[in-house]
mmCIF file of C-alpha atoms in Angstrom:
data_model
loop_
_atom_site.group_PDB
_atom_site.id
_atom_site.type_symbol
_atom_site.label_atom_id
_atom_site.label_comp_id
_atom_site.label_asym_id
_atom_site.label_seq_id
_atom_site.Cartn_x
_atom_site.Cartn_y
_atom_site.Cartn_z
ATOM 1 C CA UNK A 210 116.800 178.547 98.276
ATOM 2 C CA UNK A 211 117.824 181.652 97.689
ATOM 3 C CA UNK A 212 115.909 185.198 97.488
ATOM 4 C CA UNK A 213 116.596 187.620 94.833
ATOM 5 C CA UNK A 214 113.630 190.631 95.324
ATOM 6 C CA UNK A 215 110.828 188.693 93.952
ATOM 7 C CA UNK A 216 112.648 186.289 92.354
ATOM 8 C CA UNK A 217 113.177 183.203 94.011
ATOM 9 C CA UNK A 218 116.348 180.564 93.353
ATOM 10 C CA UNK A 219 115.779 176.932 94.539
ATOM 11 C CA UNK A 220 118.288 174.328 94.174
ATOM 12 C CA UNK A 221 116.659 170.481 94.546
ATOM 13 C CA UNK A 222 119.528 167.982 95.846
ATOM 14 C CA UNK A 223 119.118 163.942 95.313
ATOM 15 C CA UNK A 224 116.906 162.002 97.605
ATOM 16 C CA UNK A 225 113.942 164.830 97.572
ATOM 17 C CA UNK A 226 112.375 166.747 95.262
ATOM 18 C CA UNK A 227 110.367 170.074 95.472
ATOM 19 C CA UNK A 228 106.675 171.193 95.714
ATOM 20 C CA UNK A 229 106.010 174.222 93.935
ATOM 21 C CA UNK A 230 102.772 175.822 92.667
ATOM 22 C CA UNK A 231 102.815 176.980 88.943
ATOM 23 C CA UNK A 232 100.214 178.814 86.812
ATOM 24 C CA UNK A 233 98.163 178.313 90.029
ATOM 25 C CA UNK A 234 99.204 174.524 90.013
ATOM 26 C CA UNK A 235 101.027 171.710 92.084
ATOM 27 C CA UNK A 236 103.946 170.484 90.664
ATOM 28 C CA UNK A 237 106.808 168.542 91.538
ATOM 29 C CA UNK A 238 110.600 170.067 91.088
ATOM 30 C CA UNK A 239 112.676 167.194 89.996
ATOM 31 C CA UNK A 240 116.847 167.550 90.837
ATOM 32 C CA UNK A 241 118.652 170.740 89.987
ATOM 33 C CA UNK A 242 118.102 174.882 90.039
ATOM 34 C CA UNK A 243 114.593 176.109 89.575
ATOM 35 C CA UNK A 244 114.211 179.944 89.023
ATOM 36 C CA UNK A 245 110.769 181.445 90.094
ATOM 37 C CA UNK A 246 108.590 184.834 90.006
ATOM 38 C CA UNK A 247 105.836 185.751 91.596
ATOM 39 C CA UNK A 248 102.999 184.726 91.108
ATOM 40 C CA UNK A 249 104.578 181.224 90.936
ATOM 41 C CA UNK A 250 105.456 180.520 95.030
ATOM 42 C CA UNK A 251 107.467 177.246 95.770
ATOM 43 C CA UNK A 252 106.145 175.473 98.986
ATOM 44 C CA UNK A 253 108.471 172.791 100.366
ATOM 45 C CA UNK A 254 110.750 169.473 100.234
ATOM 46 C CA UNK A 255 109.907 166.300 100.406
ATOM 47 C CA UNK A 256 111.561 163.378 101.072
ATOM 48 C CA UNK A 257 111.729 160.991 98.830
ATOM 49 C CA UNK A 258 114.589 158.690 100.349
ATOM 50 C CA UNK A 259 113.984 155.412 102.610
ATOM 51 C CA UNK A 260 112.763 155.908 106.086
ATOM 52 C CA UNK A 261 113.031 153.759 108.942
ATOM 53 C CA UNK A 262 110.359 154.215 111.413
ATOM 54 C CA UNK A 263 109.986 152.941 115.121
ATOM 55 C CA UNK A 264 107.092 151.726 116.447
ATOM 56 C CA UNK A 265 106.257 152.878 120.079
ATOM 57 C CA UNK A 266 107.167 149.540 121.865
ATOM 58 C CA UNK A 267 103.370 148.536 123.426
ATOM 59 C CA UNK A 268 101.093 145.127 124.931
ATOM 60 C CA UNK A 269 98.990 143.384 123.004
ATOM 61 C CA UNK A 270 96.999 140.151 124.017
ATOM 62 C CA UNK A 271 96.947 136.886 121.833
ATOM 63 C CA UNK A 272 93.989 135.384 121.303
ATOM 64 C CA UNK A 273 93.860 132.836 124.152
ATOM 65 C CA UNK A 274 93.957 136.395 126.112
ATOM 66 C CA UNK A 275 98.320 136.357 127.417
ATOM 67 C CA UNK A 276 99.342 139.488 127.263
ATOM 68 C CA UNK A 277 103.216 140.108 124.693
ATOM 69 C CA UNK A 278 104.777 142.403 124.135
ATOM 70 C CA UNK A 279 106.189 143.840 120.546
ATOM 71 C CA UNK A 280 108.412 146.206 120.099
ATOM 72 C CA UNK A 281 108.805 147.001 115.644
ATOM 73 C CA UNK A 282 110.300 149.232 113.225
ATOM 74 C CA UNK A 283 108.421 150.355 109.918
ATOM 75 C CA UNK A 284 110.860 151.313 106.449
ATOM 76 C CA UNK A 285 108.901 153.453 104.152
ATOM 77 C CA UNK A 286 109.623 155.850 101.347
ATOM 78 C CA UNK A 287 106.829 158.275 99.652
ATOM 79 C CA UNK A 288 106.588 157.066 96.034
ATOM 80 C CA UNK A 289 103.722 159.987 94.735
ATOM 81 C CA UNK A 290 104.892 163.734 96.463
ATOM 82 C CA UNK A 291 101.739 165.004 95.297
ATOM 83 C CA UNK A 292 98.813 163.199 96.831
ATOM 84 C CA UNK A 293 100.904 162.804 100.029
ATOM 85 C CA UNK A 294 100.808 165.995 100.065
ATOM 86 C CA UNK A 295 97.452 166.250 98.753
ATOM 87 C CA UNK A 296 95.954 163.994 101.633
ATOM 88 C CA UNK A 297 97.741 164.003 104.497
ATOM 89 C CA UNK A 298 100.276 166.886 104.220
ATOM 90 C CA UNK A 299 103.806 165.465 104.061
ATOM 91 C CA UNK A 300 104.571 166.528 108.032
ATOM 92 C CA UNK A 301 101.487 163.727 109.134
ATOM 93 C CA UNK A 302 102.873 160.612 107.466
ATOM 94 C CA UNK A 303 104.768 159.878 110.416
ATOM 95 C CA UNK A 304 101.586 160.052 112.803
ATOM 96 C CA UNK A 305 99.133 158.441 110.376
ATOM 97 C CA UNK A 306 102.316 155.334 109.871
ATOM 98 C CA UNK A 307 102.652 154.856 112.948
ATOM 99 C CA UNK A 308 98.454 154.306 113.827
ATOM 100 C CA UNK A 309 98.209 152.451 110.834
ATOM 101 C CA UNK A 310 100.727 149.531 111.584
ATOM 102 C CA UNK A 311 100.274 149.732 115.244
ATOM 103 C CA UNK A 312 96.359 149.085 114.628
ATOM 104 C CA UNK A 313 97.446 146.211 112.359
ATOM 105 C CA UNK A 314 99.902 144.734 114.193
ATOM 106 C CA UNK A 315 97.316 144.442 117.119
ATOM 107 C CA UNK A 316 94.883 142.575 114.824
ATOM 108 C CA UNK A 317 97.155 140.135 114.124
ATOM 109 C CA UNK A 318 98.565 139.464 117.494
ATOM 110 C CA UNK A 319 94.595 139.405 118.774
ATOM 111 C CA UNK A 320 93.678 136.548 116.011
ATOM 112 C CA UNK A 321 96.625 134.227 116.363
ATOM 113 C CA UNK A 322 97.039 132.694 119.303
ATOM 114 C CA UNK A 323 100.701 131.186 121.716
ATOM 115 C CA UNK A 324 101.034 128.003 120.102
ATOM 116 C CA UNK A 325 100.315 129.083 116.404
ATOM 117 C CA UNK A 326 103.448 131.586 117.090
ATOM 118 C CA UNK A 327 105.577 128.835 119.841
ATOM 119 C CA UNK A 328 104.715 125.908 116.828
ATOM 120 C CA UNK A 329 106.023 128.141 113.649
ATOM 121 C CA UNK A 330 109.057 129.680 115.593
ATOM 122 C CA UNK A 331 110.099 126.084 116.382
ATOM 123 C CA UNK A 332 109.318 125.188 112.084
ATOM 124 C CA UNK A 333 111.823 127.715 111.360
ATOM 125 C CA UNK A 334 114.803 126.835 113.870
ATOM 126 C CA UNK A 335 114.361 123.109 112.107
ATOM 127 C CA UNK A 336 114.602 124.958 109.035
ATOM 128 C CA UNK A 337 113.071 122.845 107.344
ATOM 129 C CA UNK A 338 109.512 124.572 106.334
ATOM 130 C CA UNK A 339 108.404 127.020 102.992
ATOM 131 C CA UNK A 340 108.918 130.770 103.109
ATOM 132 C CA UNK A 341 106.066 131.696 105.212
ATOM 133 C CA UNK A 342 105.504 129.472 107.685
ATOM 134 C CA UNK A 343 106.992 130.698 111.029
ATOM 135 C CA UNK A 344 104.900 133.327 112.925
ATOM 136 C CA UNK A 345 107.636 136.188 111.494
ATOM 137 C CA UNK A 346 106.991 136.107 108.498
ATOM 138 C CA UNK A 347 102.823 135.257 108.509
ATOM 139 C CA UNK A 348 102.862 138.322 110.033
ATOM 140 C CA UNK A 349 105.166 140.175 107.960
ATOM 141 C CA UNK A 350 103.109 139.093 104.727
ATOM 142 C CA UNK A 351 99.458 140.427 106.594
ATOM 143 C CA UNK A 352 101.461 143.175 107.777
ATOM 144 C CA UNK A 353 102.918 143.877 104.240
ATOM 145 C CA UNK A 354 99.162 143.221 102.264
ATOM 146 C CA UNK A 355 97.327 144.744 105.091
ATOM 147 C CA UNK A 356 99.251 148.184 105.475
ATOM 148 C CA UNK A 357 101.117 148.634 102.948
ATOM 149 C CA UNK A 358 98.287 148.539 100.256
ATOM 150 C CA UNK A 359 96.574 151.095 102.370
ATOM 151 C CA UNK A 360 99.497 153.463 102.292
ATOM 152 C CA UNK A 361 100.144 152.962 99.148
ATOM 153 C CA UNK A 362 96.862 153.644 97.316
ATOM 154 C CA UNK A 363 95.561 156.022 99.363
ATOM 155 C CA UNK A 364 98.472 158.538 100.624
ATOM 156 C CA UNK A 365 101.163 157.715 97.604
ATOM 157 C CA UNK A 366 103.294 155.739 100.807
ATOM 158 C CA UNK A 367 105.059 152.486 99.803
ATOM 159 C CA UNK A 368 106.124 150.669 102.468
ATOM 160 C CA UNK A 369 109.155 148.134 102.016
ATOM 161 C CA UNK A 370 109.696 146.720 104.538
ATOM 162 C CA UNK A 371 108.517 145.039 109.010
ATOM 163 C CA UNK A 372 111.074 144.143 111.405
ATOM 164 C CA UNK A 373 110.071 142.578 114.520
ATOM 165 C CA UNK A 374 112.528 143.330 117.040
ATOM 166 C CA UNK A 375 110.419 141.917 119.835
ATOM 167 C CA UNK A 376 107.847 139.801 120.286
ATOM 168 C CA UNK A 377 108.102 138.673 123.884
ATOM 169 C CA UNK A 378 105.951 137.479 127.102
ATOM 170 C CA UNK A 379 104.755 140.214 128.942
ATOM 171 C CA UNK A 380 104.133 138.592 132.243
ATOM 172 C CA UNK A 381 107.595 137.244 133.254
ATOM 173 C CA UNK A 382 106.051 134.583 135.806
ATOM 174 C CA UNK A 383 103.773 132.787 132.983
ATOM 175 C CA UNK A 384 106.969 133.154 130.687
ATOM 176 C CA UNK A 385 108.991 130.905 133.236
ATOM 177 C CA UNK A 386 106.428 128.342 133.547
ATOM 178 C CA UNK A 387 106.003 128.298 129.379
ATOM 179 C CA UNK A 388 109.420 127.621 129.685
ATOM 180 C CA UNK A 389 109.428 125.066 131.861
ATOM 181 C CA UNK A 390 106.786 123.295 130.006
ATOM 182 C CA UNK A 391 108.993 123.986 126.730
ATOM 183 C CA UNK A 392 111.729 121.989 127.798
ATOM 184 C CA UNK A 393 109.906 118.566 129.468
ATOM 185 C CA UNK A 394 108.013 119.286 125.693
ATOM 186 C CA UNK A 395 111.439 118.800 123.768
ATOM 187 C CA UNK A 396 112.986 116.277 125.972
ATOM 188 C CA UNK A 397 110.001 114.354 125.264
ATOM 189 C CA UNK A 398 110.223 115.289 121.499
ATOM 190 C CA UNK A 399 114.181 114.627 122.359
ATOM 191 C CA UNK A 400 112.926 110.955 123.432
ATOM 192 C CA UNK A 401 110.227 110.367 121.133
ATOM 193 C CA UNK A 402 112.869 111.026 117.709
ATOM 194 C CA UNK A 403 115.329 108.595 119.517
ATOM 195 C CA UNK A 404 112.463 105.783 119.392
ATOM 196 C CA UNK A 405 111.490 106.664 116.079
ATOM 197 C CA UNK A 406 115.556 106.653 114.788
ATOM 198 C CA UNK A 407 116.018 103.195 116.413
ATOM 199 C CA UNK A 408 112.557 102.611 115.063
ATOM 200 C CA UNK A 409 113.908 103.221 112.059
ATOM 201 C CA UNK A 410 117.030 101.068 111.949
ATOM 202 C CA UNK A 411 115.356 98.230 113.354
ATOM 203 C CA UNK A 412 112.875 98.209 110.641
ATOM 204 C CA UNK A 413 116.371 99.024 108.318
ATOM 205 C CA UNK A 414 117.702 96.435 109.216
ATOM 206 C CA UNK A 415 115.027 93.918 108.846
ATOM 207 C CA UNK A 416 114.739 95.258 105.250
ATOM 208 C CA UNK A 417 117.894 93.877 105.041
ATOM 209 C CA UNK A 418 118.215 91.437 106.552
ATOM 210 C CA UNK A 419 114.809 90.460 103.836
ATOM 211 C CA UNK A 420 116.754 91.296 101.534
ATOM 212 C CA UNK A 421 119.689 89.193 101.329
ATOM 213 C CA UNK A 422 116.913 86.107 102.670
ATOM 214 C CA UNK A 423 115.754 86.619 99.495
ATOM 215 C CA UNK A 424 118.751 86.959 98.019
ATOM 216 C CA UNK A 425 119.980 83.959 99.000
ATOM 217 C CA UNK A 426 116.267 81.802 98.250
ATOM 218 C CA UNK A 427 116.442 83.310 94.446
ATOM 219 C CA UNK A 428 120.298 82.207 94.405
ATOM 220 C CA UNK A 429 119.577 78.488 96.213
ATOM 221 C CA UNK A 430 116.247 78.263 93.690
ATOM 222 C CA UNK A 431 118.140 79.143 90.749
ATOM 223 C CA UNK A 432 121.176 76.224 91.461
ATOM 224 C CA UNK A 433 118.383 73.829 92.201
ATOM 225 C CA UNK A 434 116.676 74.859 88.531
ATOM 226 C CA UNK A 435 119.991 74.840 86.509
ATOM 227 C CA UNK A 436 121.197 71.811 88.002
ATOM 228 C CA UNK A 437 117.342 70.203 87.202
ATOM 229 C CA UNK A 438 118.359 71.584 83.937
ATOM 230 C CA UNK A 439 120.921 69.814 83.398
ATOM 231 C CA UNK A 440 119.902 66.890 84.644
ATOM 232 C CA UNK A 441 117.765 66.801 82.011
ATOM 233 C CA UNK A 442 119.603 67.656 79.401
ATOM 234 C CA UNK A 443 122.488 65.274 80.262
ATOM 235 C CA UNK A 444 119.268 63.147 80.393
ATOM 236 C CA UNK A 445 117.680 63.988 77.159
ATOM 237 C CA UNK A 446 121.411 64.034 75.286
ATOM 238 C CA UNK A 447 122.070 60.300 76.886
ATOM 239 C CA UNK A 448 118.551 59.437 75.775
ATOM 240 C CA UNK A 449 119.612 60.788 72.269
ATOM 241 C CA UNK A 450 122.841 58.859 72.250
ATOM 242 C CA UNK A 451 121.418 55.539 73.155
ATOM 243 C CA UNK A 452 118.230 56.098 69.965
ATOM 244 C CA UNK A 453 120.955 56.947 67.483
ATOM 245 C CA UNK A 454 123.098 54.143 68.723
ATOM 246 C CA UNK A 455 120.315 51.949 68.158
ATOM 247 C CA UNK A 456 119.371 53.749 64.806
ATOM 248 C CA UNK A 457 122.538 53.894 63.836
ATOM 249 C CA UNK A 458 122.862 49.497 64.880
ATOM 250 C CA UNK A 459 119.399 48.664 63.328
ATOM 251 C CA UNK A 460 120.234 50.803 60.022
ATOM 252 C CA UNK A 461 123.564 48.753 59.793
ATOM 253 C CA UNK A 462 121.744 45.144 60.079
ATOM 254 C CA UNK A 463 119.784 46.219 57.860
ATOM 255 C CA UNK A 464 122.467 47.463 55.317
ATOM 256 C CA UNK A 465 124.113 43.944 56.406
ATOM 257 C CA UNK A 466 120.296 41.719 55.610
ATOM 258 C CA UNK A 467 119.718 43.991 52.383
ATOM 259 C CA UNK A 468 123.344 42.746 51.096
ATOM 260 C CA UNK A 469 122.492 39.377 51.905
ATOM 261 C CA UNK A 470 119.263 39.275 50.286
ATOM 262 C CA UNK A 471 120.649 40.831 47.131
ATOM 263 C CA UNK A 472 123.976 38.450 47.592
ATOM 264 C CA UNK A 473 121.350 35.043 47.773
ATOM 265 C CA UNK A 474 119.033 36.794 44.676
ATOM 266 C CA UNK A 475 121.655 36.972 42.434
ATOM 267 C CA UNK A 476 123.287 33.477 43.406
ATOM 268 C CA UNK A 477 119.965 31.912 42.648
ATOM 269 C CA UNK A 478 119.388 33.880 39.953
ATOM 270 C CA UNK A 479 123.217 32.805 38.689
ATOM 271 C CA UNK A 480 122.160 28.749 39.485
ATOM 272 C CA UNK A 481 119.185 29.435 37.986
ATOM 273 C CA UNK A 482 120.385 30.744 35.208
ATOM 274 C CA UNK A 483 122.878 27.942 33.826
ATOM 275 C CA UNK A 484 122.990 24.096 33.874
ATOM 276 C CA UNK A 485 126.901 23.995 35.180
ATOM 277 C CA UNK A 486 124.995 25.520 37.842
ATOM 278 C CA UNK A 487 122.157 23.721 38.469
ATOM 279 C CA UNK A 488 124.509 20.342 38.344
ATOM 280 C CA UNK A 489 126.958 21.513 40.277
ATOM 281 C CA UNK A 490 124.137 22.833 43.089
ATOM 282 C CA UNK A 491 123.396 18.871 42.272
ATOM 283 C CA UNK A 492 126.748 17.731 43.668
ATOM 284 C CA UNK A 493 126.873 20.086 46.131
ATOM 285 C CA UNK A 494 123.472 18.471 47.511
ATOM 286 C CA UNK A 495 125.010 15.133 47.348
ATOM 287 C CA UNK A 496 128.170 16.262 48.819
ATOM 288 C CA UNK A 497 127.446 17.661 51.651
ATOM 289 C CA UNK A 498 125.825 15.059 53.395
ATOM 290 C CA UNK A 499 129.175 12.857 53.374
ATOM 291 C CA UNK A 500 131.045 16.153 53.982
ATOM 292 C CA UNK A 501 129.352 16.253 57.434
ATOM 293 C CA UNK A 502 129.649 12.775 58.316
ATOM 294 C CA UNK A 503 133.489 12.712 57.467
ATOM 295 C CA UNK A 504 133.705 15.800 59.517
ATOM 296 C CA UNK A 505 134.896 13.783 62.755
ATOM 297 C CA UNK A 506 136.823 10.931 60.810
ATOM 298 C CA UNK A 507 140.433 10.941 62.203
ATOM 299 C CA UNK A 508 142.401 8.906 59.896
ATOM 300 C CA UNK A 509 140.977 7.270 56.543
ATOM 301 C CA UNK A 510 142.233 4.631 54.509
ATOM 302 C CA UNK A 511 141.673 3.824 50.982
ATOM 303 C CA UNK A 512 141.487 -0.081 49.877
ATOM 304 C CA UNK A 513 140.810 -0.210 46.184
ATOM 305 C CA UNK A 514 139.475 -4.126 46.177
ATOM 306 C CA UNK A 515 137.606 -4.036 49.050
ATOM 307 C CA UNK A 516 134.163 -4.150 47.457
ATOM 308 C CA UNK A 517 135.335 -7.122 45.491
ATOM 309 C CA UNK A 518 136.794 -8.957 48.739
ATOM 310 C CA UNK A 519 133.640 -8.558 49.937
ATOM 311 C CA UNK A 520 131.683 -10.408 47.980
ATOM 312 C CA UNK A 521 133.741 -13.756 47.083
ATOM 313 C CA UNK A 522 132.553 -16.379 49.317
ATOM 314 C CA UNK A 523 135.549 -18.076 49.887
ATOM 315 C CA UNK A 524 138.422 -17.539 51.583
ATOM 316 C CA UNK A 525 138.345 -16.312 55.022
ATOM 317 C CA UNK A 526 135.450 -14.995 54.897
ATOM 318 C CA UNK A 527 132.529 -16.397 56.151
ATOM 319 C CA UNK A 528 128.634 -15.523 56.734
ATOM 320 C CA UNK A 529 127.683 -14.692 60.002
ATOM 321 C CA UNK A 530 125.305 -17.591 60.552
ATOM 322 C CA UNK A 531 127.507 -20.327 60.049
ATOM 323 C CA UNK A 532 129.127 -19.227 63.345
ATOM 324 C CA UNK A 533 126.099 -18.011 65.246
ATOM 325 C CA UNK A 534 122.109 -19.456 65.098
ATOM 326 C CA UNK A 535 120.893 -16.096 65.612
ATOM 327 C CA UNK A 536 119.518 -13.864 63.066
ATOM 328 C CA UNK A 537 120.545 -13.798 59.354
ATOM 329 C CA UNK A 538 122.711 -10.402 59.575
ATOM 330 C CA UNK A 539 125.523 -10.595 57.667
ATOM 331 C CA UNK A 540 128.602 -9.006 59.607
ATOM 332 C CA UNK A 541 132.740 -8.930 58.661
ATOM 333 C CA UNK A 542 135.122 -9.349 60.289
ATOM 334 C CA UNK A 543 138.509 -8.765 59.090
#
C-alpha cells in the first residue's frame, strides 16, 4: 500500500484478495492495482491460499473409557472472504476452526470403542477392504461431513482435509497389555488361517479325486455302452444277413419251383396238343418198366428162334411132369 496524500494505491498479489469499503459498501479487491480516495477506505488483505492448522495434542476417551492421545492437523482455505469477515473477522478464523475441529474429533472418538479402532486398523493392513472401512477413513468422512459443511455454510471457510498424525493409547501399561493380547490373537488367527488353508487344500484334493473317479466311471460306462452297442449292432447285422440269406434261398427255390411247374405245364400242354405226343407217352409208359428191369442186367443175348423152339414138343425138350411127380408146372432146361 502506498499513501499519496489523501490517495491510497493498493497492490493485490496472487493468493490473496483485498477488502475495502467503496461508497459505503464492503467489496473484494481482486489481483492488481487499486486507487482509493476518501471516503473510500481499504480495510485489509485476506489470504485465500490453502493453510494448514496444527490442532493441539489432546487426550480423549473412547466409549469404553480408554484414554487416547490424538494429534491432527487441518487443511483449509477461505472461499468467501466477505462472509468470513462479516461473521468472525478473518483474524479469528484459526481459533474457531481449532475449537470446532477439536470438539468434533472428541465426539467421534467418544462414539467409538477401542475394538472398533483395532478392527478397522487391521482391515486397513490387509488391504482388502473398500474405501471408508478403516477408523481413520471413517473419522475423516465424519469430520468432513460435519465440520466441513458447518464452516463452509456459516463462515465461508472450506476444510479440504484432516490428517490424523497420531492416535494411540495414552496409558503405557494398558498399551503393553493390549499389545500382548493382540500378539496372542494374531498367533491364534495365524493358526486358524493355517488350519483353514489345510482344510481348503484337503477339500480341493478330495474334489479332484472325486472328479477323477467320476470321469473314470463315466469313461468305463461309455466303453461298456459302446461295446454293448457294438455287440447289438453285430448281432443285428448277423440276423439281417441270415434273414437275407434265407430270403434269397427261398426266392431261389420259389423261382426253381416256378420254372419246373412252368416247364411241366408246357410239357403237358404239348403232350395233350398232338396225337404223336400221346403215342410217345404210351410207348414211354410201356417201355419204362422194361427199362427199369434191365437196369441190373449186365449181359444180354438175342436168340431170334427161341420162342419157336420152346413151343416144339419133340427134341431135347420135355415137359417137367414127365420127370417128376410134382405139380404141373412147366419148366424148361437147356
